[in-house]
Coordinates of C-alpha atoms and ligand atoms in Angstrom, one line a residue:
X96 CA -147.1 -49.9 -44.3
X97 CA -149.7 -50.0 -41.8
X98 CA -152.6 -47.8 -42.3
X99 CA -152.8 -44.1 -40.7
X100 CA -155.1 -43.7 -38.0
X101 CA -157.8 -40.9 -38.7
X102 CA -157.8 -37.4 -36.9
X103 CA -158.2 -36.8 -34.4
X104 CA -161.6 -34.4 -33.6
X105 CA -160.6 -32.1 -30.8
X106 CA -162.7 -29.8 -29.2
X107 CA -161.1 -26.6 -26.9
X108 CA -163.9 -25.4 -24.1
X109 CA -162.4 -21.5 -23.3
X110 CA -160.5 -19.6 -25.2
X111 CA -159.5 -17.1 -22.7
X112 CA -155.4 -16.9 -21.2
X113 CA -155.0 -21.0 -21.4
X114 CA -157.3 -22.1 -24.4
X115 CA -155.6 -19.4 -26.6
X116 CA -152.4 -20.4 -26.4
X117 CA -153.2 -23.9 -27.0
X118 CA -155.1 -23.4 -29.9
X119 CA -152.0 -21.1 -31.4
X120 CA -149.6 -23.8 -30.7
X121 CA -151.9 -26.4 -32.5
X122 CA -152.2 -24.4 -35.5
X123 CA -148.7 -23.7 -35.7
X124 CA -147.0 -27.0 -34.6
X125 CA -150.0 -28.7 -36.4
X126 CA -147.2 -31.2 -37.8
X127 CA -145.3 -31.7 -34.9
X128 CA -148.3 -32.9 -32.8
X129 CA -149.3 -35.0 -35.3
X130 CA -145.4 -36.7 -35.4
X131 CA -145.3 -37.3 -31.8
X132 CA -148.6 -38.4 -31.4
X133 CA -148.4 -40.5 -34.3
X134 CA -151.8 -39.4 -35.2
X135 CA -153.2 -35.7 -37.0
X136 CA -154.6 -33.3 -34.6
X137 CA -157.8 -31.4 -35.7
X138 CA -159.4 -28.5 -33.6
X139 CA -163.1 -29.3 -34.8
X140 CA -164.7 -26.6 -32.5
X141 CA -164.0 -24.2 -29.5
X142 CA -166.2 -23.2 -26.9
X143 CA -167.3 -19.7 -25.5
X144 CA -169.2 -17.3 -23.4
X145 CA -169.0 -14.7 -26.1
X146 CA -168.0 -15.4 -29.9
X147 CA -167.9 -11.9 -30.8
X148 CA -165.1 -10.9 -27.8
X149 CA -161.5 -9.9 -29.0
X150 CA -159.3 -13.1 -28.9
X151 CA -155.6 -12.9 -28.0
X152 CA -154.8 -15.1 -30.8
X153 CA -156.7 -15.7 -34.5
X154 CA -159.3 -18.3 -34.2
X155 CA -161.3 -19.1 -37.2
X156 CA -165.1 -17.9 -36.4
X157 CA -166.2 -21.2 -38.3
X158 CA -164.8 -22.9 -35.1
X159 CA -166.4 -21.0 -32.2
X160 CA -169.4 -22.2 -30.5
X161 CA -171.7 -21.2 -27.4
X162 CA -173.1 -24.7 -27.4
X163 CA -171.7 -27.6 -25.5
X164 CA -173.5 -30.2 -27.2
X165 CA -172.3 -29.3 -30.8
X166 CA -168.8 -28.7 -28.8
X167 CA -168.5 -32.3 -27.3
X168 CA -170.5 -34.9 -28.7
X169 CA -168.8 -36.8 -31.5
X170 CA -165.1 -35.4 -30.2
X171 CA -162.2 -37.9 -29.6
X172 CA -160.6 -35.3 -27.1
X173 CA -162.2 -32.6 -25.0
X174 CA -159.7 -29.9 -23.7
X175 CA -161.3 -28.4 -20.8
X176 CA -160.0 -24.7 -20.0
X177 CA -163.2 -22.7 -18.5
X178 CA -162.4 -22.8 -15.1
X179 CA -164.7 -22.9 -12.3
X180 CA -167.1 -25.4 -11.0
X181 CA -170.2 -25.5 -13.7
X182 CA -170.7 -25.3 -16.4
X183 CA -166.8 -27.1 -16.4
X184 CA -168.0 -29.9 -14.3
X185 CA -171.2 -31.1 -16.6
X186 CA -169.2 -30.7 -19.4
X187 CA -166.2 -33.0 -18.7
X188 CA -168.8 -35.5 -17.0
X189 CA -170.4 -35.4 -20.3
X190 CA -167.4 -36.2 -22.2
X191 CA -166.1 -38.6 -20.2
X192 CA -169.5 -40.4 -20.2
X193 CA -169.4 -40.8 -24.2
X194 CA -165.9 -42.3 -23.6
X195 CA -164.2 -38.8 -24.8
X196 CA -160.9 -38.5 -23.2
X197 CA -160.4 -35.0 -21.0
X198 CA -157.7 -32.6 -20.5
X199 CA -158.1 -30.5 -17.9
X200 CA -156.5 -27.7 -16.2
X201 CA -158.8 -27.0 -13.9
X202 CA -157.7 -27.7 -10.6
X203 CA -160.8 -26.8 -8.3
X204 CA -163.1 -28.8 -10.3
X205 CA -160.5 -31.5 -9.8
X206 CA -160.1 -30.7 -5.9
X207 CA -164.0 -30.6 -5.5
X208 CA -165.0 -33.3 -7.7
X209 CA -161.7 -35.7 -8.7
X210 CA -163.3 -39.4 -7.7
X211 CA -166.6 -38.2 -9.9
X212 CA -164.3 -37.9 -12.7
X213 CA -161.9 -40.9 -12.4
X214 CA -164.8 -43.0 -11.9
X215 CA -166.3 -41.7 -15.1
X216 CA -162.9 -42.1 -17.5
X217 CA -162.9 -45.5 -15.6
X218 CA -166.4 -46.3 -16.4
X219 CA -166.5 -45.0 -20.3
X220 CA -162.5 -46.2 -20.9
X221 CA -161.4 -42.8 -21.3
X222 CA -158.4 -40.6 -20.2
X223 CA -158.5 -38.1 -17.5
X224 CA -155.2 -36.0 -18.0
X225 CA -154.7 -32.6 -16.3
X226 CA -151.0 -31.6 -16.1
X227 CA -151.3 -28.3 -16.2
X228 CA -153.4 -27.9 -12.9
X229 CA -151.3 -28.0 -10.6
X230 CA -147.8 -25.3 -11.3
X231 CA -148.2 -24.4 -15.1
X232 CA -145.5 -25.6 -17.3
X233 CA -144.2 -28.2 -14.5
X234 CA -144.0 -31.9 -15.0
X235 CA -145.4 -32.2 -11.2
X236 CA -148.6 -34.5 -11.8
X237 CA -146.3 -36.4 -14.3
X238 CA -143.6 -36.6 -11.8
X239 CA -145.9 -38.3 -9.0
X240 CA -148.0 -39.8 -11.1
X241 CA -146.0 -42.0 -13.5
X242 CA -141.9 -41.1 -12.5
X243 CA -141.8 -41.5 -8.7
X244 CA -144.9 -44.1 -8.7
X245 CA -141.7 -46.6 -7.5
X246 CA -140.8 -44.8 -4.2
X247 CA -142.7 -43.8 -0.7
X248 CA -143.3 -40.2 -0.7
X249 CA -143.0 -38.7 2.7
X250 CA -143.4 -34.7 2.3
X251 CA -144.6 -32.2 -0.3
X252 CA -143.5 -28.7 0.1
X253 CA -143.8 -26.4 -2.6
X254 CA -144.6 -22.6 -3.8
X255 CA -147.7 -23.4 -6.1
X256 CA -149.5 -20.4 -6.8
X257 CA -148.2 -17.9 -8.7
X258 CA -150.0 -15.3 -8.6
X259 CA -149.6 -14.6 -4.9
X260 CA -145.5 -15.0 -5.3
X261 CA -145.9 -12.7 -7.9
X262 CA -147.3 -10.4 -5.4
X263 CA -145.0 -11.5 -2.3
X264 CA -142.3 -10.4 -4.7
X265 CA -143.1 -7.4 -6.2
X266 CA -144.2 -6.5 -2.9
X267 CA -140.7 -6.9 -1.6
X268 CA -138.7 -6.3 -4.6
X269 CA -140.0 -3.4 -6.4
X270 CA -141.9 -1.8 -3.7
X271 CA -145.0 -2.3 -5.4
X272 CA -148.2 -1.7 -2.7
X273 CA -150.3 -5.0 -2.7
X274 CA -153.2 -3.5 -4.9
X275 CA -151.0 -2.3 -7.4
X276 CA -149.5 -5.7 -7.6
X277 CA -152.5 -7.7 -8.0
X278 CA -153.7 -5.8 -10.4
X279 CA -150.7 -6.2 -12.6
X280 CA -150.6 -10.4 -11.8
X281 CA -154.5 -10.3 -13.6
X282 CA -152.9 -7.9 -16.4
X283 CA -150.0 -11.1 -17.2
X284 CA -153.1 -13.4 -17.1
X285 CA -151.8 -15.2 -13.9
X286 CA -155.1 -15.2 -11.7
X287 CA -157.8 -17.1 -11.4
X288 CA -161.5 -15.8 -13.0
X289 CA -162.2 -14.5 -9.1
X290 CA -158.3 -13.8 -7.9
X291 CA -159.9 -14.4 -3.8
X292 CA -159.1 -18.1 -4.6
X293 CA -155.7 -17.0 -5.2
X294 CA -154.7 -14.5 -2.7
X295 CA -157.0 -16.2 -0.1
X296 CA -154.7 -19.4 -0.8
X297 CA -157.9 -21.7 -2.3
X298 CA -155.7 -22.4 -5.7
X299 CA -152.9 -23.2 -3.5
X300 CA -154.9 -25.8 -1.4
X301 CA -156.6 -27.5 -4.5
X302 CA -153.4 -27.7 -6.1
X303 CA -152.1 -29.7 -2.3
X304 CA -155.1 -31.5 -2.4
X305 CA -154.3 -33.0 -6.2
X306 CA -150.4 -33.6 -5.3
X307 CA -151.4 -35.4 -2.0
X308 CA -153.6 -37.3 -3.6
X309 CA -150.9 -38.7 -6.1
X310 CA -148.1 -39.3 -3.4
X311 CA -149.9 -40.7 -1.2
X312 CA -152.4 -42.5 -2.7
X313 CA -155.0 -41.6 -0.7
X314 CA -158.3 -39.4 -1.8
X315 CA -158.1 -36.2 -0.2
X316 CA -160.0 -33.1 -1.0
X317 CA -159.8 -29.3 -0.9
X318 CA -161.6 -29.0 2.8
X319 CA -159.2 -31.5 4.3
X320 CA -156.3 -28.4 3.6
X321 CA -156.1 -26.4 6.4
X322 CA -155.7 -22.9 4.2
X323 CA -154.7 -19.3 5.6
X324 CA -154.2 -16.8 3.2
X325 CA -151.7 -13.6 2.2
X326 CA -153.7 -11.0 2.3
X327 CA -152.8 -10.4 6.4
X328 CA -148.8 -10.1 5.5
X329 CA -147.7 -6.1 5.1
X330 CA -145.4 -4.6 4.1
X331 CA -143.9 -4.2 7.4
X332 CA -143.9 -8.2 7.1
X333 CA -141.6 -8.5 4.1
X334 CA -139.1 -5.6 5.7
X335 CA -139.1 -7.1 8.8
X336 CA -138.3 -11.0 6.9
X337 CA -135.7 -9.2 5.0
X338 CA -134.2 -7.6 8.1
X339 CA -134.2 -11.4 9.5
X340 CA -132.2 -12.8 6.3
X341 CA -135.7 -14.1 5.3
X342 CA -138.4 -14.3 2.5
X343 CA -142.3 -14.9 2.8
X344 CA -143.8 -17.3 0.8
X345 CA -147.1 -19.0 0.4
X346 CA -146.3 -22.4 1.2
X347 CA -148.5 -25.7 0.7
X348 CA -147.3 -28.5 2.6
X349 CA -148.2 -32.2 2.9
X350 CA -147.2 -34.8 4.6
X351 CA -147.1 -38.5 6.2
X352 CA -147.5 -37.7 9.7
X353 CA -148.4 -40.0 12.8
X354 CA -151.7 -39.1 14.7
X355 CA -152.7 -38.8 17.8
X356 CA -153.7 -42.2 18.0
X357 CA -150.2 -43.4 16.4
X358 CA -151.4 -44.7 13.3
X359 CA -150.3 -42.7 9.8
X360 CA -152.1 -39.9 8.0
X361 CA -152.1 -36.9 6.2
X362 CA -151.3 -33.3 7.1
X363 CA -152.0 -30.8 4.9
X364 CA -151.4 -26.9 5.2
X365 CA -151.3 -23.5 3.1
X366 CA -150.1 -20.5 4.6
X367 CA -147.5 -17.8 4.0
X368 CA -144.7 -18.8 5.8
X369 CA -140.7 -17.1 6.3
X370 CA -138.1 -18.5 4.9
X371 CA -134.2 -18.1 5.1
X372 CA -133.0 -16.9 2.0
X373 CA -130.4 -19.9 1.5
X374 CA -133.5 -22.0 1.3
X375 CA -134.5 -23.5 -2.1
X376 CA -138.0 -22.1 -2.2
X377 CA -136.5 -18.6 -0.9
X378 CA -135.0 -17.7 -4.6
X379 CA -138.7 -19.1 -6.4
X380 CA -139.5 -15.4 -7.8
X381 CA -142.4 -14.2 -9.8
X382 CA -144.8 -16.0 -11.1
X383 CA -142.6 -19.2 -11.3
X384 CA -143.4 -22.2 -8.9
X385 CA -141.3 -24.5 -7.4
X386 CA -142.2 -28.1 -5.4
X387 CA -140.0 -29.9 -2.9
X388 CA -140.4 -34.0 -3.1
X389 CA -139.3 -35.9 -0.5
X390 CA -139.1 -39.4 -1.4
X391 CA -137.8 -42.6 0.6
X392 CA -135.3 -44.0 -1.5
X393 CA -135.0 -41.2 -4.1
X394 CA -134.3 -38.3 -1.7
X395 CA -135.3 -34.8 -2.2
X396 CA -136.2 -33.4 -5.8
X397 CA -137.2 -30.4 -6.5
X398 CA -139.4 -29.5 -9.1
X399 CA -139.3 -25.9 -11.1
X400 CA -140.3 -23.4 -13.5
X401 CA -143.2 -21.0 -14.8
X402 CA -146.5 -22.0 -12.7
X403 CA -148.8 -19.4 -14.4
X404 CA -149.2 -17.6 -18.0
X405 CA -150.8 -18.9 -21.1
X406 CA -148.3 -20.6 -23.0
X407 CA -146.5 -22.0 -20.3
X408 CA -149.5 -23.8 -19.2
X409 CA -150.5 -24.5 -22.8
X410 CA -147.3 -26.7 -23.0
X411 CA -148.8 -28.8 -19.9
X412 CA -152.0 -29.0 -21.8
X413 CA -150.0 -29.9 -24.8
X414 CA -148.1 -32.8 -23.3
X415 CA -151.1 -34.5 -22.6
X416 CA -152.5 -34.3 -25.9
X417 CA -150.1 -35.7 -27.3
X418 CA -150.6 -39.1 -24.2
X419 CA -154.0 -38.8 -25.2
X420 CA -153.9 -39.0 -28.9
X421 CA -151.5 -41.7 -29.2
X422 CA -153.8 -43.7 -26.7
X423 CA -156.9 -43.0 -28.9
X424 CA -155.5 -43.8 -32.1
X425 CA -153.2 -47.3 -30.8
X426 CA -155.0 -48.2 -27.5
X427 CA -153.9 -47.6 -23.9
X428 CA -155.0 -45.7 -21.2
X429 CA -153.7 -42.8 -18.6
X430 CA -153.1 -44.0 -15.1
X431 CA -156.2 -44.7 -12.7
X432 CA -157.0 -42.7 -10.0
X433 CA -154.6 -45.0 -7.0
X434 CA -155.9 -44.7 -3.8
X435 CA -155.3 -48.0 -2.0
X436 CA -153.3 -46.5 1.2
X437 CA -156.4 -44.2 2.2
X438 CA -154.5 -42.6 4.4
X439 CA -157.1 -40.6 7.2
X440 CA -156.5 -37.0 7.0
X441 CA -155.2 -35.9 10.3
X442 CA -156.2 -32.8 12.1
X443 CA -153.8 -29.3 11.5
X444 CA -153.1 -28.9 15.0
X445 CA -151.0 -31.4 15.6
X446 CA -148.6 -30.4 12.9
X447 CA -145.0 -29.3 14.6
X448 CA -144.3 -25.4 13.3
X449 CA -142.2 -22.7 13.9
X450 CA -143.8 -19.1 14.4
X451 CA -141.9 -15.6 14.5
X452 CA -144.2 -13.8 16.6
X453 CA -144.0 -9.6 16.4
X454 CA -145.3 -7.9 19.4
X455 CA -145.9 -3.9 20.0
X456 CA -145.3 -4.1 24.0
X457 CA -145.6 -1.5 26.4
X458 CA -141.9 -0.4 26.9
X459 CA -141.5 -0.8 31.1
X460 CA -139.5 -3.2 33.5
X461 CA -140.0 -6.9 33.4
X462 CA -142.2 -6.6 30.5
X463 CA -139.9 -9.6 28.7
X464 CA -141.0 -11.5 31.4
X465 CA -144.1 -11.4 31.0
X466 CA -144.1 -12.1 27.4
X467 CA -141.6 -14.9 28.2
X468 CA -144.4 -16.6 31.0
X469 CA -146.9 -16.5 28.6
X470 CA -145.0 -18.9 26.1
X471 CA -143.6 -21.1 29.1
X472 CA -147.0 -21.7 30.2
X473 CA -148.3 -23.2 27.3
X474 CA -145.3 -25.2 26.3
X475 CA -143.7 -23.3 23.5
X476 CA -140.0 -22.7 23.9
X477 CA -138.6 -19.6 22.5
X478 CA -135.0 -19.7 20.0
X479 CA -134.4 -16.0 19.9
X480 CA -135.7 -13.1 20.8
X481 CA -135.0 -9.3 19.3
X482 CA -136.2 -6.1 21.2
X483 CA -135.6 -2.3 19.5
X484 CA -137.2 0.9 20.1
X485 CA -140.8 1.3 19.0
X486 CA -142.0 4.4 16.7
X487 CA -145.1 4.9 19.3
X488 CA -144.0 6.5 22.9
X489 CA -143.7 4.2 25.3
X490 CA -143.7 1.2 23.6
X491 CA -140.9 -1.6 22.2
X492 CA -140.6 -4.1 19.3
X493 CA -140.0 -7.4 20.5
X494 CA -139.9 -10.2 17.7
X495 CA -139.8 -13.9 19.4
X496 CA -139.2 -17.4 17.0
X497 CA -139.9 -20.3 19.0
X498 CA -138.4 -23.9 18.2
X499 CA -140.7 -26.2 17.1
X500 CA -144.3 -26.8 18.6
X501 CA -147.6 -28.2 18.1
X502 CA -149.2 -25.6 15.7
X503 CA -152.1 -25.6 18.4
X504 CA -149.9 -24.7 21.6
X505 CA -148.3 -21.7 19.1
X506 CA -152.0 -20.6 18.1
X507 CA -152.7 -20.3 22.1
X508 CA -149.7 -18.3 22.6
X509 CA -151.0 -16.0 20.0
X510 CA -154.5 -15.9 21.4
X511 CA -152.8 -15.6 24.6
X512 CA -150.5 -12.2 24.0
X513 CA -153.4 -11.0 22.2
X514 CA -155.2 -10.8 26.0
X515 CA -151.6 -9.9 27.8
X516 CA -152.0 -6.0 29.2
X517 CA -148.2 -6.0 28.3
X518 CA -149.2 -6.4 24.9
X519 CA -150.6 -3.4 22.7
X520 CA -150.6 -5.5 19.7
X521 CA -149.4 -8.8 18.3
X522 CA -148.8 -7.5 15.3
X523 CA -148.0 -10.7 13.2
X524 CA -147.7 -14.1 13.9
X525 CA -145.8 -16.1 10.4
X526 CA -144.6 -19.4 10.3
X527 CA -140.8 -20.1 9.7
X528 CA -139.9 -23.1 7.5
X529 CA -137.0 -25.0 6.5
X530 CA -134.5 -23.6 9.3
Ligands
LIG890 P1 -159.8 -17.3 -18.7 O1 -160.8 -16.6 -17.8 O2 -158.7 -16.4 -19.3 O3 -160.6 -18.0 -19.9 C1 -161.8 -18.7 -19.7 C2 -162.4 -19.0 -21.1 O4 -163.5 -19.8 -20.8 C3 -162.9 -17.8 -21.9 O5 -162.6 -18.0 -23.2 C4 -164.4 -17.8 -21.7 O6 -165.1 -17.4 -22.8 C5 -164.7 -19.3 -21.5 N1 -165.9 -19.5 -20.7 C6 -166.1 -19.0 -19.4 N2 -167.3 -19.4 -19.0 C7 -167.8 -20.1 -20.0 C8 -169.1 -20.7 -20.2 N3 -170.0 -20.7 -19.2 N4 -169.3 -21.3 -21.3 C9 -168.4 -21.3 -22.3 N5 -167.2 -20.7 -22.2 C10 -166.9 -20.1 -21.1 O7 -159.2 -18.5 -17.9 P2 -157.7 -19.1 -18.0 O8 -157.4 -19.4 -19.4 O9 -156.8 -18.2 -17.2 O10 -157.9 -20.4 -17.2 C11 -158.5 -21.6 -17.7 C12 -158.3 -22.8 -16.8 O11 -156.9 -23.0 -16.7 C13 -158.7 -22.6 -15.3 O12 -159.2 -23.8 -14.8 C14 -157.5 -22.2 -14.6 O13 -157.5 -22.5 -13.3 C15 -156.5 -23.0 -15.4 N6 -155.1 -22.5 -15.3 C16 -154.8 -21.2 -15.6 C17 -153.5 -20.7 -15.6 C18 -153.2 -19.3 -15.9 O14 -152.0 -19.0 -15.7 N7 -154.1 -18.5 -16.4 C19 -152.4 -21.6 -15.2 C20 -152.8 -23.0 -14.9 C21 -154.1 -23.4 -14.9 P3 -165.1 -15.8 -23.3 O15 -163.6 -15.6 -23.8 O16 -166.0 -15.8 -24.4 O17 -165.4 -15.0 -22.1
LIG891 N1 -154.0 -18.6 -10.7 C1 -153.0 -19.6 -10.7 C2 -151.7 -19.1 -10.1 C3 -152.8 -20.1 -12.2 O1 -151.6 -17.9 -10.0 O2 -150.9 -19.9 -9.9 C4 -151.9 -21.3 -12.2 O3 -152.6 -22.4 -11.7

């Protein structure tokens, strides 16, 4: 019989949504882990702000710490789940220079600082895994990473955050005002320390940034995201989608795209966007996520399940443990960071979009025409157009979806009504997807 490895000494930094679960499945699947990794698991210490604050699950106080030093050094495995830029960042640098292997699910650090990291696992030998940032319980990094490294992925399209699609949806389904349903989205545990990042789509776009990065082997970063946003869609919005046959989501979307100057790049986009509800995003509810994969020779695949909530992104956290641990205790590594295409990011406007534009016009002869000029003159062709009576005297509805354009031309047609003196108000401009 060859000899049993030793445990494994694993530290947990934040025990707050995330960290708690993970330390409650470790305790109680303390067997299991150490079956499938083929090595025993052993949570040596875990890291906090505040050892004294109530803890969602048990945690033995012997274990908590609010030093880092006594938290990392000697470890096999830290498991990073603070959040945030520092102190995360100094603390998984300083693993990963000892040579401890990293689990993170921190995907800003990652977005902000990913080559700093790979080239520190790369440097000490260590692992850098980190599943679970990007869509919660999802086998999406694993997916790109490891299952479709064989194919040429074209597109990305997913619903990633889910904190915001819990609010698109209980916005539209339950009526729920968009304060109220925030506040119940940071009740489940589903946003982010500060929830801007969410609702202003930052957690979307680092999550892009990370997926891009995989398929298309290419480093790109959070700034090269071009990132709008939810909080600008009312409730008006989600009526007047539903009215349509539609649903709003907030959508991130990369892909391989020829550039101006005809050579390839990448495109990458977050921004609430309509869809029809046949679409497979449109039915993605709650806080569950859902990514789209477009792949040469594989086709489309679509990726789903809970993207937020403690122990659905414990299992993420989980899964990589157990990679982890069986590399520690009988050699092998996690993949390198691959980014041999380099593929130059490529500038937002020249992505080809839909928009449904709604306009409060004033309600008089040949006002359509007007409305219709402005979108001939800069290019943009119109699909449909609906006109109804206005609430306000002396003033229509009209709602105009164009075909396809260059996302710049549709931005000057916005700009553009915005000036019109036929138009009162352009009272929402959305992006329509996947018709
Ligand atoms: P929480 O805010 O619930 O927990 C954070 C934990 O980190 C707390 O235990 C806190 O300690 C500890 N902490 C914070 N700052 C420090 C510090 N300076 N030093 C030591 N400990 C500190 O976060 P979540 O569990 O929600 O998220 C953790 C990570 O997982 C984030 O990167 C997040 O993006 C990611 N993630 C979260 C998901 C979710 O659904 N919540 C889903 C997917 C990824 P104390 O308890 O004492 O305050
Ligand atoms: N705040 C994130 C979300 C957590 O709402 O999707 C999961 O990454």
């Amino acid at each position: 019989m060859p000899e049993s490895p030793a445990p494994l000494r694993i530290a947990v930094l934040g025990a707050g949504t995330v960290g708690s679960q993970v330390i409650r499945l470790l305790h109680d699947q303390h067997d299991d882990f150490a079956a499938r990794s083929g090595v025993a698991i052993s949570v040596e210490k875990v890291l906090v702000r505040d050892p004294g604050a109530p803890r969602d699950v048990p945690i033995d106080p012997a274990l908590l710490t609010t030093d880092p030093v006594e938290a990392i050094d000697g470890m096999d495995i830290v498991i990073e789940l603070i959040g945030g830029i520092e102190p995360a960042r100094s603390h998984v640098l300083r693993a990963l220079e000892q040579g401890i292997s990293v689990i993170t699910g921190n995907k800003a650090l990652l977005a902000a600082h990913g080559p700093e990291l790979y080239n520190a696992a790369a440097a000490s030998g260590a692992d850098l895994y980190y599943e679970a940032a990007v869509a919660g319980a999802i086998p999406v990094v694993y997916g790109l990473r490891e299952s479709l490294a064989g194919d040429r992925i074209t597109r990305i399209m997913g619903v990633v955050n889910g904190t915001t699609n819990f609010i698109l949806d209980a916005m539209s389904a339950q009526g729920l005002s968009y304060e109220e349903a925030l506040a119940r989205a940071q009740e489940l545990g589903y946003a982010e320390a500060d929830p801007s990042a969410d609702v202003d789509g930052l957690d979307a776009a680092a999550k892009c940034s990370i997926l891009a990065s995989l398929a298309f082997h290419s480093r790109v970063g959070l700034d090269d995201v071009a990132v709008e946003g939810i909080a600008s869609i009312t409730a008006e919005d989600i009526a007047e989608a539903a009215f349509f046959n539609r649903t709003i989501k907030l959508l991130a979307i990369a892909e391989r795209r020829i550039g101006e100057d005809g050579a390839e790049g990448v495109a990458m986009r977050v921004h609430p966007a309509l869809l029809p509800l046949d679409h497979p995003l449109a039915s993605v509810d709650g806080a569950f996520n859902a990514i789209l994969v477009e792949g040469e020779a594989a086709g489309r695949l679509m990726f789903y399940g809970q993207g937020a909530g403690g122990a659905p992104t414990a299992s993420a956290v989980l899964s990589d443990l157990v990679a982890a641990a069986h590399h520690r205790a009988y050699g092998g590594h996690a993949p390198r960071e691959s980014v041999y295409a380099r593929l130059p990011i490529l500038d937002p406007g020249i992505a080809r979009t839909r928009y449904q534009i709604r306009l409060q016009v004033e309600d008089r002869l040949g006002v359509l025409s007007d409305v219709a000029g402005i979108f001939a003159r800069h290019g943009v062709s119109i699909h449909s157009v609906h006109q109804r009576d206005d609430k306000e005297p002396g003033a229509c509805v009209i709602v105009a979806t164009t075909h396809l354009a260059r996302e710049a031309d549709l931005r000057a047609v916005t700009r553009a009504l915005g000036q019109s003196p036929a138009v009162r108000e352009v009272a929402s401009a959305i992006r329509v997807e996947g018709e």
